XYZ file of C-alpha atoms in Angstrom:
781
model
C 93.999 -55.066 10.543
C 93.368 -58.794 9.821
C 94.117 -59.842 6.307
C 91.355 -62.419 6.276
C 88.717 -59.744 6.952
C 89.555 -58.021 3.686
C 89.775 -61.206 1.697
C 86.493 -62.781 2.691
C 83.697 -60.243 2.999
C 80.662 -62.039 4.294
C 78.256 -60.752 1.633
C 80.277 -62.314 -1.232
C 80.294 -65.964 -0.110
C 77.473 -66.729 2.286
C 75.051 -67.675 -0.445
C 77.189 -70.689 -1.398
C 77.021 -72.325 2.019
C 73.732 -71.420 3.757
C 70.563 -73.156 2.753
C 67.733 -71.062 1.226
C 64.066 -71.348 2.146
C 61.908 -73.448 -0.142
C 60.325 -71.503 -3.020
C 56.703 -72.437 -2.261
C 56.780 -72.237 1.546
C 59.379 -69.730 2.777
C 60.162 -70.219 6.465
C 59.276 -67.461 8.865
C 62.664 -67.880 10.655
C 66.161 -69.196 9.863
C 66.831 -72.760 10.892
C 68.903 -72.999 14.054
C 72.591 -73.465 13.547
C 73.761 -76.900 14.333
C 76.169 -77.193 17.234
C 79.814 -77.231 16.321
C 81.081 -80.786 16.228
C 83.950 -81.571 18.580
C 85.722 -83.185 15.627
C 86.127 -79.747 14.041
C 89.088 -79.106 16.314
C 90.703 -82.233 14.956
C 90.089 -80.906 11.476
C 91.580 -77.554 12.435
C 94.617 -79.187 13.988
C 95.139 -81.345 10.952
C 94.777 -78.296 8.639
C 97.066 -76.191 10.799
C 99.750 -78.855 10.872
C 99.496 -79.226 7.078
C 99.888 -75.553 6.646
C 102.944 -75.347 8.836
C 104.584 -78.083 6.891
C 103.955 -76.366 3.530
C 104.331 -72.659 4.406
C 106.333 -72.600 7.616
C 105.989 -70.795 10.862
C 105.528 -67.442 9.148
C 101.881 -68.184 8.355
C 100.877 -69.821 11.633
C 99.107 -66.719 12.809
C 97.130 -66.397 9.610
C 96.182 -70.077 9.763
C 94.478 -69.444 13.055
C 92.616 -66.525 11.548
C 91.491 -68.688 8.644
C 90.235 -71.310 11.028
C 88.138 -68.761 12.830
C 86.757 -67.561 9.509
C 85.964 -71.086 8.409
C 84.213 -71.678 11.675
C 82.220 -68.450 11.234
C 81.231 -69.121 7.630
C 80.926 -72.905 7.465
C 80.339 -73.822 11.163
C 78.091 -76.877 11.473
C 78.464 -78.088 7.881
C 82.076 -79.269 8.387
C 82.732 -82.172 10.744
C 85.327 -84.779 11.230
C 84.466 -87.961 9.386
C 86.186 -89.973 12.147
C 84.011 -88.578 14.901
C 82.435 -91.119 17.141
C 78.754 -91.664 16.833
C 78.375 -91.246 20.524
C 79.381 -87.561 20.321
C 76.647 -86.806 17.740
C 73.103 -86.385 18.882
C 70.555 -87.534 16.304
C 67.506 -86.465 18.266
C 65.067 -84.601 16.088
C 67.083 -85.270 12.910
C 64.128 -86.806 11.129
C 61.972 -83.826 11.982
C 64.597 -81.357 10.713
C 65.157 -83.313 7.537
C 61.420 -83.357 6.959
C 61.180 -79.591 7.486
C 64.141 -78.840 5.172
C 63.607 -81.462 2.554
C 62.957 -78.898 -0.108
C 66.250 -76.958 0.441
C 68.406 -77.294 -2.642
C 71.655 -77.147 -0.644
C 70.535 -79.907 1.682
C 69.422 -82.041 -1.243
C 72.759 -81.457 -2.983
C 74.756 -82.386 0.143
C 72.766 -85.515 0.798
C 73.065 -86.543 -2.829
C 76.743 -85.694 -3.448
C 78.368 -85.644 -0.003
C 81.848 -86.892 -1.141
C 82.121 -84.401 -3.943
C 81.408 -81.542 -1.559
C 84.317 -82.444 0.672
C 86.724 -82.475 -2.231
C 85.465 -79.165 -3.378
C 85.901 -77.654 0.077
C 89.532 -78.827 0.196
C 90.187 -77.277 -3.205
C 88.592 -73.985 -2.212
C 90.656 -73.830 0.980
C 93.856 -74.194 -0.992
C 92.872 -71.492 -3.451
C 92.089 -69.125 -0.585
C 95.570 -69.535 0.833
C 97.226 -68.596 -2.434
C 95.002 -65.600 -2.838
C 95.837 -64.462 0.679
C 99.582 -64.564 -0.037
C 99.090 -62.563 -3.189
C 97.196 -59.895 -1.336
C 99.926 -59.616 1.332
C 102.520 -59.045 -1.369
C 100.399 -56.332 -2.898
C 100.157 -54.549 0.437
C 103.946 -54.750 0.879
C 104.548 -53.217 -2.553
C 102.201 -50.295 -1.770
C 103.699 -49.610 1.664
C 105.670 -46.508 0.529
C 102.606 -45.003 -1.078
C 100.651 -45.519 2.086
C 103.371 -43.780 4.136
C 103.406 -40.869 1.704
C 99.597 -40.676 1.905
C 99.779 -40.602 5.680
C 102.266 -37.689 5.590
C 100.087 -35.763 3.180
C 97.065 -36.235 5.384
C 99.054 -34.962 8.344
C 100.105 -31.830 6.408
C 96.499 -31.227 5.422
C 95.427 -31.383 9.044
C 97.978 -28.659 9.876
C 96.740 -26.398 7.035
C 93.102 -26.938 8.030
C 93.938 -26.020 11.623
C 95.489 -22.731 10.436
C 92.493 -21.952 8.230
C 90.158 -22.634 11.190
C 92.100 -20.129 13.334
C 91.859 -17.514 10.540
C 88.118 -18.053 10.143
C 87.612 -17.681 13.889
C 89.289 -14.266 13.653
C 87.068 -13.302 10.764
C 84.010 -14.326 12.776
C 84.989 -12.119 15.706
C 85.590 -9.164 13.352
C 82.248 -9.625 11.612
C 80.493 -9.700 14.989
C 81.969 -6.301 15.843
C 80.875 -4.906 12.446
C 77.298 -6.122 13.050
C 77.141 -4.249 16.350
C 78.331 -1.086 14.633
C 75.705 -1.501 11.884
C 72.894 -1.875 14.414
C 74.054 1.263 16.155
C 74.149 3.168 12.851
C 70.647 1.886 11.948
C 69.224 3.111 15.223
C 70.823 6.509 14.696
C 69.404 6.621 11.147
C 65.882 5.872 12.406
C 66.165 8.555 15.025
C 67.324 11.083 12.437
C 64.441 10.066 10.118
C 61.869 10.641 12.871
C 63.410 14.032 13.630
C 63.374 14.979 9.956
C 59.722 13.890 9.577
C 58.683 15.885 12.634
C 60.502 18.935 11.388
C 58.912 18.643 7.940
C 55.463 18.241 9.508
C 56.027 21.233 11.720
C 57.300 23.177 8.722
C 54.238 22.210 6.683
C 51.773 23.185 9.396
C 53.595 26.360 10.154
C 53.802 27.254 6.468
C 50.069 26.548 6.060
C 49.310 28.612 9.134
C 51.433 31.503 7.887
C 49.919 31.226 4.420
C 46.362 31.189 5.801
C 46.729 34.208 8.066
C 49.027 36.410 6.010
C 47.301 38.723 3.531
C 49.704 39.314 0.629
C 49.871 42.819 -0.872
C 48.280 41.618 -4.093
C 45.210 40.385 -2.211
C 44.886 43.641 -0.287
C 45.097 45.737 -3.461
C 42.577 43.514 -5.289
C 40.028 43.687 -2.467
C 40.313 47.448 -1.963
C 40.950 48.828 -5.427
C 40.024 46.011 -7.844
C 36.912 45.828 -10.001
C 34.297 43.194 -9.327
C 34.966 40.516 -11.931
C 36.171 36.930 -12.087
C 39.589 37.831 -10.619
C 37.895 39.696 -7.810
C 35.828 36.598 -7.024
C 39.057 34.576 -6.752
C 40.510 37.158 -4.371
C 37.282 37.124 -2.388
C 37.471 33.350 -2.064
C 41.028 33.659 -0.742
C 39.913 36.217 1.824
C 36.954 34.028 2.796
C 39.296 31.113 3.321
C 41.552 33.179 5.585
C 38.617 34.472 7.619
C 37.194 30.970 7.927
C 40.593 29.625 9.025
C 40.718 31.979 11.971
C 37.297 30.776 13.165
C 37.773 27.034 12.863
C 40.084 26.329 15.829
C 39.698 28.380 19.017
C 43.359 27.677 19.872
C 44.421 29.674 16.827
C 42.857 32.793 18.297
C 45.502 32.709 21.046
C 48.293 32.954 18.471
C 50.214 36.216 18.603
C 50.762 36.082 14.868
C 47.017 35.887 14.313
C 46.395 38.785 16.653
C 48.846 40.874 14.627
C 47.110 40.164 11.330
C 43.505 39.979 12.553
C 42.902 43.723 12.380
C 44.053 43.796 8.776
C 41.764 40.880 7.886
C 38.814 42.590 9.574
C 39.460 45.761 7.593
C 39.537 43.775 4.379
C 36.305 41.961 5.332
C 34.391 45.178 5.894
C 35.678 46.659 2.671
C 34.738 43.534 0.714
C 31.247 43.395 2.276
C 30.539 46.992 1.412
C 31.838 46.684 -2.123
C 30.081 43.394 -2.892
C 26.706 44.424 -1.454
C 26.754 47.701 -3.406
C 27.623 45.887 -6.627
C 24.917 43.212 -6.246
C 22.223 45.734 -5.284
C 23.218 47.742 -8.348
C 22.524 44.693 -10.538
C 19.163 44.238 -8.818
C 18.262 47.857 -9.533
C 18.865 47.340 -13.245
C 16.013 44.819 -13.293
C 13.445 47.604 -13.131
C 14.578 49.135 -16.389
C 11.932 48.815 -19.111
C 12.517 45.983 -21.563
C 14.861 44.078 -19.265
C 14.684 40.307 -19.637
C 15.005 39.270 -16.014
C 15.547 35.591 -16.656
C 18.431 36.220 -19.060
C 19.940 38.664 -16.571
C 19.663 36.062 -13.817
C 21.176 33.235 -15.830
C 23.954 35.105 -17.640
C 25.062 37.620 -15.019
C 23.786 36.944 -11.545
C 24.522 33.214 -11.545
C 28.147 34.036 -12.303
C 28.323 36.156 -9.133
C 26.536 33.805 -6.752
C 29.812 33.427 -4.806
C 29.521 37.098 -3.868
C 26.215 36.427 -2.119
C 27.621 33.346 -0.406
C 30.478 35.520 0.913
C 27.954 38.001 2.294
C 25.912 35.217 3.881
C 28.953 33.690 5.581
C 30.875 36.774 6.707
C 28.315 39.585 6.846
C 24.758 38.578 7.699
C 23.562 42.179 7.940
C 24.772 43.014 4.439
C 23.308 39.732 3.235
C 19.912 40.678 4.702
C 20.114 44.046 2.953
C 20.857 42.341 -0.359
C 17.999 39.869 0.137
C 15.600 42.665 1.042
C 16.656 44.622 -2.038
C 16.128 41.611 -4.302
C 12.743 40.784 -2.782
C 11.598 44.375 -3.086
C 12.735 44.735 -6.694
C 11.404 41.388 -7.894
C 8.142 41.765 -5.990
C 7.429 45.051 -7.676
C 8.677 43.987 -11.116
C 6.705 40.742 -11.219
C 3.588 42.327 -9.758
C 3.673 45.051 -12.376
C 4.324 42.551 -15.178
C 1.363 40.380 -14.148
C -0.880 43.412 -13.761
C -0.037 44.661 -17.259
C -0.497 41.170 -18.703
C -3.880 40.786 -17.052
C -5.056 44.141 -18.364
C -4.036 43.101 -21.864
C -5.821 39.757 -21.535
C -9.019 41.421 -20.348
C -9.395 43.015 -23.747
C -9.409 39.521 -25.304
C -12.027 37.996 -22.993
C -15.291 36.709 -24.419
C -18.118 37.132 -21.922
C -19.997 33.850 -21.521
C -22.439 33.053 -18.758
C -23.039 36.430 -17.134
C -25.798 37.177 -14.676
C -28.445 37.552 -17.397
C -27.886 34.078 -18.846
C -29.400 31.568 -16.424
C -32.453 29.454 -17.313
C -35.707 30.901 -16.082
C -34.664 32.061 -12.626
C -36.828 34.729 -10.963
C -36.617 38.191 -12.390
C -35.030 39.314 -9.158
C -32.242 36.759 -9.467
C -31.173 35.732 -12.979
C -32.964 34.732 -16.154
C -31.070 32.282 -18.312
C -32.539 31.885 -21.794
C -35.660 33.959 -21.193
C -36.308 34.712 -24.845
C -36.026 31.333 -26.526
C -33.897 30.072 -29.357
C -32.557 33.338 -30.811
C -31.218 34.471 -27.469
C -29.712 31.004 -26.901
C -27.635 31.081 -30.051
C -25.603 33.946 -28.644
C -24.796 31.954 -25.490
C -24.432 28.458 -26.860
C -20.856 28.121 -25.525
C -21.980 28.114 -21.908
C -23.768 24.755 -22.423
C -21.741 23.058 -25.140
C -18.114 22.019 -24.785
C -17.376 21.795 -28.493
C -13.918 23.035 -29.419
C -13.391 24.470 -25.971
C -12.040 21.065 -24.948
C -8.999 21.617 -27.191
C -7.489 23.759 -24.490
C -6.786 20.603 -22.437
C -4.664 19.282 -25.302
C -2.701 22.560 -25.470
C -1.868 22.660 -21.781
C 1.891 23.025 -22.436
C 1.577 25.488 -25.304
C 2.752 29.084 -24.782
C 0.185 31.524 -23.429
C -1.574 34.262 -25.287
C 0.495 37.213 -26.420
C -1.885 40.196 -26.712
C -1.442 42.333 -29.798
C -2.994 45.694 -30.539
C -4.293 44.447 -33.874
C -6.156 41.612 -32.179
C -7.692 43.705 -29.422
C -10.969 44.249 -31.229
C -11.056 41.108 -33.402
C -10.282 37.855 -31.582
C -12.041 37.024 -28.342
C -11.396 34.024 -26.109
C -13.401 32.314 -23.363
C -12.086 32.979 -19.902
C -10.549 29.487 -19.556
C -8.107 30.394 -22.347
C -7.101 33.524 -20.464
C -6.906 31.544 -17.225
C -4.595 28.951 -18.805
C -2.322 31.666 -20.232
C -2.157 33.373 -16.863
C -1.437 30.089 -15.056
C 1.177 29.167 -17.660
C 2.986 32.475 -17.148
C 2.818 32.035 -13.373
C 4.198 28.473 -13.531
C 7.071 29.386 -15.839
C 7.950 32.508 -13.861
C 7.705 30.725 -10.515
C 9.755 27.755 -11.747
C 12.523 29.982 -13.075
C 12.519 32.147 -9.955
C 12.492 29.176 -7.599
C 15.442 27.528 -9.334
C 17.385 30.805 -9.402
C 16.760 31.658 -5.755
C 17.646 28.138 -4.636
C 20.952 28.284 -6.530
C 21.823 31.942 -5.918
C 20.688 32.565 -2.342
C 20.305 28.945 -1.208
C 17.247 30.029 0.724
C 13.886 28.732 -0.544
C 11.923 31.001 1.785
C 12.905 34.000 -0.344
C 10.743 32.653 -3.159
C 7.640 32.993 -1.002
C 8.695 36.486 0.012
C 8.896 37.471 -3.664
C 5.475 35.972 -4.494
C 3.852 36.874 -1.180
C 0.240 37.963 -0.795
C -0.513 41.326 0.717
C -2.903 39.668 3.193
C -0.275 38.086 5.408
C -1.901 35.457 7.603
C -5.030 35.336 5.413
C -3.556 34.310 2.076
C -5.871 32.084 0.104
C -2.921 30.376 -1.545
C -1.361 28.913 1.537
C 1.676 31.129 1.989
C 0.361 32.253 5.389
C 1.687 29.351 7.460
C 5.080 29.555 5.857
C 5.152 33.303 6.414
C 4.302 32.939 10.097
C 7.410 30.795 10.439
C 9.538 33.168 8.391
C 8.545 36.284 10.329
C 10.758 35.123 13.192
C 13.704 34.852 10.822
C 15.970 37.943 11.022
C 16.389 37.837 7.258
C 12.694 38.686 6.900
C 12.675 41.774 9.046
C 13.809 44.024 6.230
C 10.862 43.359 3.970
C 7.222 42.932 4.804
C 6.257 43.297 1.158
C 3.419 44.745 -0.815
C 1.008 42.914 -3.058
C 2.960 40.286 -4.968
C 2.180 38.479 -8.220
C -0.064 36.009 -6.393
C -2.084 38.833 -4.904
C -2.587 40.341 -8.358
C -3.802 37.026 -9.753
C -5.962 36.445 -6.690
C -7.676 39.786 -7.043
C -8.432 39.186 -10.715
C -9.720 35.655 -10.097
C -12.031 36.682 -7.286
C -13.540 39.430 -9.423
C -13.984 37.145 -12.437
C -15.430 34.166 -10.578
C -17.929 36.307 -8.733
C -19.460 37.379 -12.066
C -19.136 34.073 -13.915
C -22.120 31.776 -14.462
C -20.427 29.579 -17.081
C -20.255 26.122 -15.489
C -18.345 24.712 -18.464
C -15.693 27.389 -18.042
C -15.399 26.673 -14.324
C -15.046 22.945 -14.952
C -12.400 23.591 -17.613
C -10.509 25.781 -15.145
C -10.590 22.919 -12.634
C -9.215 20.521 -15.274
C -6.525 23.030 -16.276
C -5.443 23.432 -12.663
C -5.180 19.666 -12.177
C -3.082 19.323 -15.307
C -0.856 22.156 -14.119
C -0.371 20.263 -10.868
C 0.869 17.338 -12.918
C 3.209 19.618 -14.875
C 4.754 21.001 -11.690
C 5.054 17.489 -10.293
C 6.948 16.402 -13.402
C 9.236 19.406 -12.980
C 9.834 18.279 -9.380
C 9.191 21.802 -8.122
C 7.028 22.167 -4.993
C 6.857 25.954 -5.070
C 3.239 26.185 -6.347
C 1.738 23.085 -4.730
C -0.179 24.997 -2.109
C -1.251 27.685 -4.567
C -2.749 25.138 -6.985
C -4.501 23.297 -4.156
C -6.059 26.518 -2.940
C -7.082 27.415 -6.480
C -9.061 24.177 -6.670
C -10.614 24.972 -3.300
C -11.754 28.260 -4.790
C -13.065 26.815 -8.053
C -15.058 23.826 -6.800
C -17.407 25.803 -4.512
C -18.036 28.366 -7.236
C -18.770 25.607 -9.760
C -21.236 23.932 -7.403
C -22.894 27.277 -6.730
C -23.383 27.902 -10.438
C -24.478 24.305 -10.955
C -27.106 24.693 -8.245
C -28.280 27.836 -9.999
C -28.772 25.771 -13.178
C -30.862 23.222 -11.284
C -32.895 25.800 -9.431
C -33.559 27.671 -12.661
C -35.102 24.488 -14.102
C -37.382 23.974 -11.121
C -38.385 27.622 -10.869
C -38.755 28.494 -14.555
C -42.217 29.270 -15.947
C -43.080 26.310 -18.231
C -45.938 28.258 -19.793
C -43.628 31.070 -20.832
C -40.947 28.721 -22.195
C -43.367 26.279 -23.812
C -43.314 26.157 -27.594
C -46.303 24.788 -29.474
C -44.548 21.960 -31.257
C -43.381 18.412 -30.677
C -39.783 18.913 -31.744
C -37.063 18.781 -29.046
C -37.140 21.756 -26.744
C -34.150 24.080 -26.849
C -33.764 23.925 -23.048
C -33.559 20.133 -23.171
C -30.953 20.386 -25.920
C -28.964 22.790 -23.774
C -29.225 20.406 -20.842
C -28.071 17.402 -22.857
C -25.140 19.292 -24.358
C -24.297 20.603 -20.918
C -24.550 17.106 -19.444
C -22.422 15.535 -22.201
C -19.784 18.253 -21.701
C -19.586 17.665 -17.967
C -19.415 13.892 -18.474
C -16.435 14.309 -20.816
C -14.660 16.682 -18.440
C -15.404 14.446 -15.473
C -13.809 11.533 -17.326
C -10.838 13.717 -18.249
C -9.907 14.935 -14.798
C -12.867 14.562 -12.482
C -12.786 12.911 -9.092
C -16.370 11.685 -8.786
C -17.796 14.889 -7.362
C -20.057 15.370 -10.398
C -21.893 12.026 -10.291
C -24.537 13.053 -7.782
C -24.839 16.517 -9.297
C -25.606 15.062 -12.733
C -28.362 12.875 -11.276
C -29.910 15.915 -9.640
C -29.803 17.777 -12.929
C -31.448 14.851 -14.766
C -34.305 14.806 -12.248
C -34.803 18.544 -12.715
C -35.013 18.211 -16.483
C -37.397 15.240 -16.182
C -39.620 17.437 -14.096
C -39.434 20.226 -16.694
C -40.252 17.794 -19.532
C -43.317 16.554 -17.678
C -44.478 20.123 -17.196
C -43.911 20.865 -20.882
C -45.741 17.671 -21.942
C -48.770 18.571 -19.879
C -49.281 21.617 -22.086
C -50.228 19.434 -25.083
C -53.911 18.680 -25.710
C -53.604 15.015 -26.668
C -51.706 12.040 -25.340
C -50.303 11.392 -28.795
C -48.577 14.768 -28.943
C -47.413 14.396 -25.370
C -45.725 11.063 -26.119
C -44.346 12.396 -29.389
C -42.814 15.381 -27.594
C -41.185 13.150 -24.966
C -40.078 10.713 -27.647
C -38.386 13.437 -29.712
C -36.617 14.868 -26.679
C -35.382 11.433 -25.543
C -34.162 10.692 -29.055
C -32.308 13.987 -29.162
C -30.760 13.247 -25.737
C -29.560 9.847 -26.896
C -27.919 11.244 -30.034
C -26.056 13.892 -28.001
C -24.943 11.393 -25.345
C -23.534 9.086 -28.008
C -21.035 11.802 -28.861
C -19.859 11.794 -25.243
C -18.555 8.218 -25.580
C -18.669 5.285 -23.205
C -18.622 7.517 -20.131
C -22.276 8.459 -20.827
C -23.569 4.909 -21.387
C -25.450 4.756 -18.080
C -27.375 7.958 -18.739
C -27.889 6.956 -22.370
C -29.440 3.677 -21.266
C -31.879 5.586 -19.081
C -33.107 7.678 -22.041
C -33.249 4.637 -24.306
C -35.646 2.956 -21.891
C -37.684 6.120 -21.699
C -37.681 6.388 -25.500
C -38.944 2.822 -25.872
C -41.769 3.411 -23.430
C -42.973 6.572 -25.187
C -42.571 4.995 -28.620
C -44.963 2.161 -27.721
C -47.465 4.625 -26.301
C -47.198 6.913 -29.325
C -47.719 4.010 -31.767
C -50.841 2.984 -29.887
C -52.185 6.521 -30.054
C -51.273 6.864 -33.720
C -53.054 3.631 -34.728
C -56.021 4.565 -32.573
C -56.358 7.827 -34.502
C -56.277 6.358 -38.021
C -57.557 2.816 -37.411
C -59.564 3.306 -34.241
C -62.476 0.949 -35.020
C -60.076 -1.868 -35.947
C -57.914 -1.392 -32.849
C -60.938 -1.196 -30.522
C -62.587 -4.291 -32.041
C -59.408 -6.346 -31.769
C -58.733 -5.284 -28.186
C -62.327 -5.885 -27.107
C -63.094 -9.130 -28.896
C -59.913 -11.004 -29.868
C -57.190 -12.317 -27.626
C -53.555 -12.421 -28.542
C -53.584 -16.198 -29.155
C -56.524 -15.936 -31.600
C -58.313 -18.767 -29.766
C -60.380 -17.176 -27.045
C -62.686 -14.153 -27.290
C -63.162 -11.520 -24.664
C -66.641 -10.896 -26.151
C -68.266 -13.281 -28.605
C -68.491 -11.321 -31.917
C -71.146 -11.701 -34.575
C -71.364 -10.782 -38.211
C -73.066 -7.466 -37.471
C -70.164 -6.359 -35.258
C -67.439 -7.343 -37.718
C -68.948 -6.153 -40.999
C -68.603 -2.345 -40.393
C -64.987 -2.749 -39.284
C -64.027 -4.811 -42.336
C -65.751 -2.557 -44.848
C -64.419 0.641 -43.256
C -60.840 -0.654 -43.328
C -61.180 -1.780 -46.948
C -62.238 1.732 -47.940
C -59.693 3.931 -46.139
C -56.613 1.829 -45.280
C -54.400 3.171 -48.085
C -55.343 6.756 -47.348
C -54.824 6.229 -43.624
C -51.376 4.716 -44.202
C -50.337 7.683 -46.280
C -51.599 10.184 -43.725
C -49.921 8.314 -40.886
C -46.661 8.215 -42.839
C -46.767 11.937 -43.567
C -47.525 12.818 -39.976
C -44.664 10.740 -38.612
C -42.197 12.155 -41.117
C -43.327 15.679 -40.309
C -43.438 15.415 -36.531
C -40.299 13.365 -35.866
C -37.148 15.406 -35.603
C -34.912 12.415 -36.251
C -35.174 10.407 -39.467
C -34.027 7.201 -37.790
C -36.487 7.674 -34.993
C -39.348 8.317 -37.475
C -38.472 5.162 -39.360
C -38.540 3.168 -36.142
C -41.982 4.613 -35.308
C -43.363 3.708 -38.727
C -41.958 0.201 -38.568
C -43.493 -0.347 -35.144
C -46.841 1.101 -36.275
C -46.949 -0.932 -39.504
C -46.022 -4.119 -37.695
C -48.700 -3.521 -35.076
C -51.287 -2.706 -37.770
C -50.456 -5.827 -39.747
C -50.680 -7.960 -36.623
C -54.083 -6.522 -35.606
C -55.559 -6.881 -39.099
C -54.334 -10.476 -39.265
C -56.168 -11.178 -36.023
C -59.309 -9.559 -37.518
C -59.079 -11.729 -40.659
C -58.751 -14.897 -38.610
C -61.732 -13.820 -36.513
C -63.877 -13.304 -39.644
C -63.124 -16.827 -40.855
C -64.271 -18.277 -37.523
C -67.588 -16.321 -37.255
C -70.665 -18.045 -38.650
C -71.543 -16.402 -41.977
C -68.160 -14.632 -42.099
C -67.457 -16.005 -45.544
C -69.782 -13.348 -46.946
C -67.205 -10.717 -45.998
C -64.324 -12.353 -47.837
C -64.721 -10.067 -50.830
C -64.266 -7.036 -48.489
C -61.167 -8.363 -46.746
C -57.837 -6.876 -47.860
C -55.167 -9.510 -48.374
C -52.176 -9.500 -46.053
C -49.973 -9.503 -49.125
C -51.424 -6.199 -50.325
C -50.918 -4.551 -46.962
C -47.355 -5.874 -46.736
C -46.591 -4.585 -50.208
C -47.864 -1.135 -49.312
C -45.825 -1.122 -46.094
C -42.656 -2.112 -47.965
C -43.285 0.729 -50.400
C -43.194 3.243 -47.558
C -40.150 1.549 -46.093
C -38.298 1.950 -49.404
C -39.298 5.578 -49.498
C -37.852 6.107 -46.043
């Protein structure tokens, strides 16, 4: 190791001797080192010789080292001041000085060159002393360095031993890892074996448990009573029987073959016991006073699993049970409906029988043949009245016949029909829900409610039955007349003898509302029945309606005519009948009545014309038509906005007859005035149809002045007496008075314009007097 290397580290001294780049313009590269002057060797020789003289030969080697260091650190900046100028090249010196003129070191050297040389000599001497001091320090620490070397050597030996020991540990750990991997593989293999054995044990245990019939199960099936525990045992047996049928491979098992005979024996015993028990419950339904619905909900629903067992494991026994239920319920419900219908018949009020049709031929029917007194007893067949309340009570319970009411309260047939339909809907809904939950076979419902005319049922069960006849579950019961057949028979008999169109229309409305009720219940069991009921009712209604129309055309007007101008009772019946149908059509009609009502209006118009022709004068004819139109309007107003079109028709007809009647009335009491005005005076009072003279006007004026008050009073009394409606009479009087006042005003103006007419002024009645008299009658009205 060189001592100078440790004494002069380059990074501690270089900044004192190398120039730095200028602060404003740093150079992109270091300036090239100047070539070493050949006079440096002279300087080195002089320094070396000085050193030998002061320190001796011992430091000659170190002097050479110092020289090399000086050359490395201070190279081109030290030169021999005695060097010849010919050995120094000054080419490019000016350029270099110009480039490095801002270097502080260069400026310092150029400014103080002599001082720098002295300083360098002083530094060189100080470095020599420092070097000697460092050598002495190294000599003093020589023993410590030797001891440190020995310690390092001992540590190397210990580390070598530890390395050998760790290598042994590594080999041992490698062998342990191999053993652990082997043990892990064995553990995995044992785990797979254990899992397979557990799986096999589980499946085998399940298999054994499914096929083996424990003694407790056998005793419960054979000797136990049918209760909740028996149902649990039955479910266990069903599970075992089902298990043997799921996988065909299980049938090849010897264990299953051994137990299969025992399971079959238990199945047969369970089927026999369950079917006998369920049929016994069905038989109890026929006991008098039995509430079937409570029995179904509280008892049978609890044992629905028994029927499911029969259906799954014994189809023949299941068919027997179904046939027994259908037979029992068919008979029970049919008998209940028959008894209920017989009780309701005693409450029926006969309306619209064959003797109650308007003026048909004697060979057909004769409705209202004897006038008003006979009509009062049959008013319900034309007027809706309170009968419409039944549509608001559509969800109310049906009639419950009582012995005390048998001879007191009577009801129209629509009330009985609603009660019967209500009972059918409630019974069918309950039965449908029960059968669907208990047997899970909707077709059984139709077998319970079947019609005795299979294939010709009016209620639509025929198509469904044709499909069900191929079902083996239907072969045990072909059924007798069911509840629907009982209702059908009663309805056909009643409708054939009914001529009450209001009742038939109410029945149609009731049926439509019952369709809505069943739709809200989300039960389709009576959809076809209700549709067929409407198909039955509409044709009958139209038949009866046609009978009403034909009776109007074919009635004898002479026989029914009443000598009077008040509204005719037949017209009143028609208007009440029309208003009733309009209300019902708005309630639940479908437009089928619109054309029928127009036909009926034309028939009554024809009858009114025939009645009017029986009067001797036009005045009475118009008064008769006016009173009937007024009566029609008042009745139609009660029907509401639905009757506005028909009401408008009669209002126009009323206006036309009112104008004609007023003309006839004025012509009767003021004929000479009316004729004179019409013949001689125009409406504008300017032109004359015939030029009048004083002789023509004088009788008219004097006659009016004599009798006008008396004529007004007579006209007032006649209108009040003949008009059936006070409002209508008032309107007639107002129109007549206004027309009279207008005509007399025209006469007065005519008199003023005739030559010599001023002589009649004393006979003219003032307009004020006539107006006062008219207002007096108006106040009286």
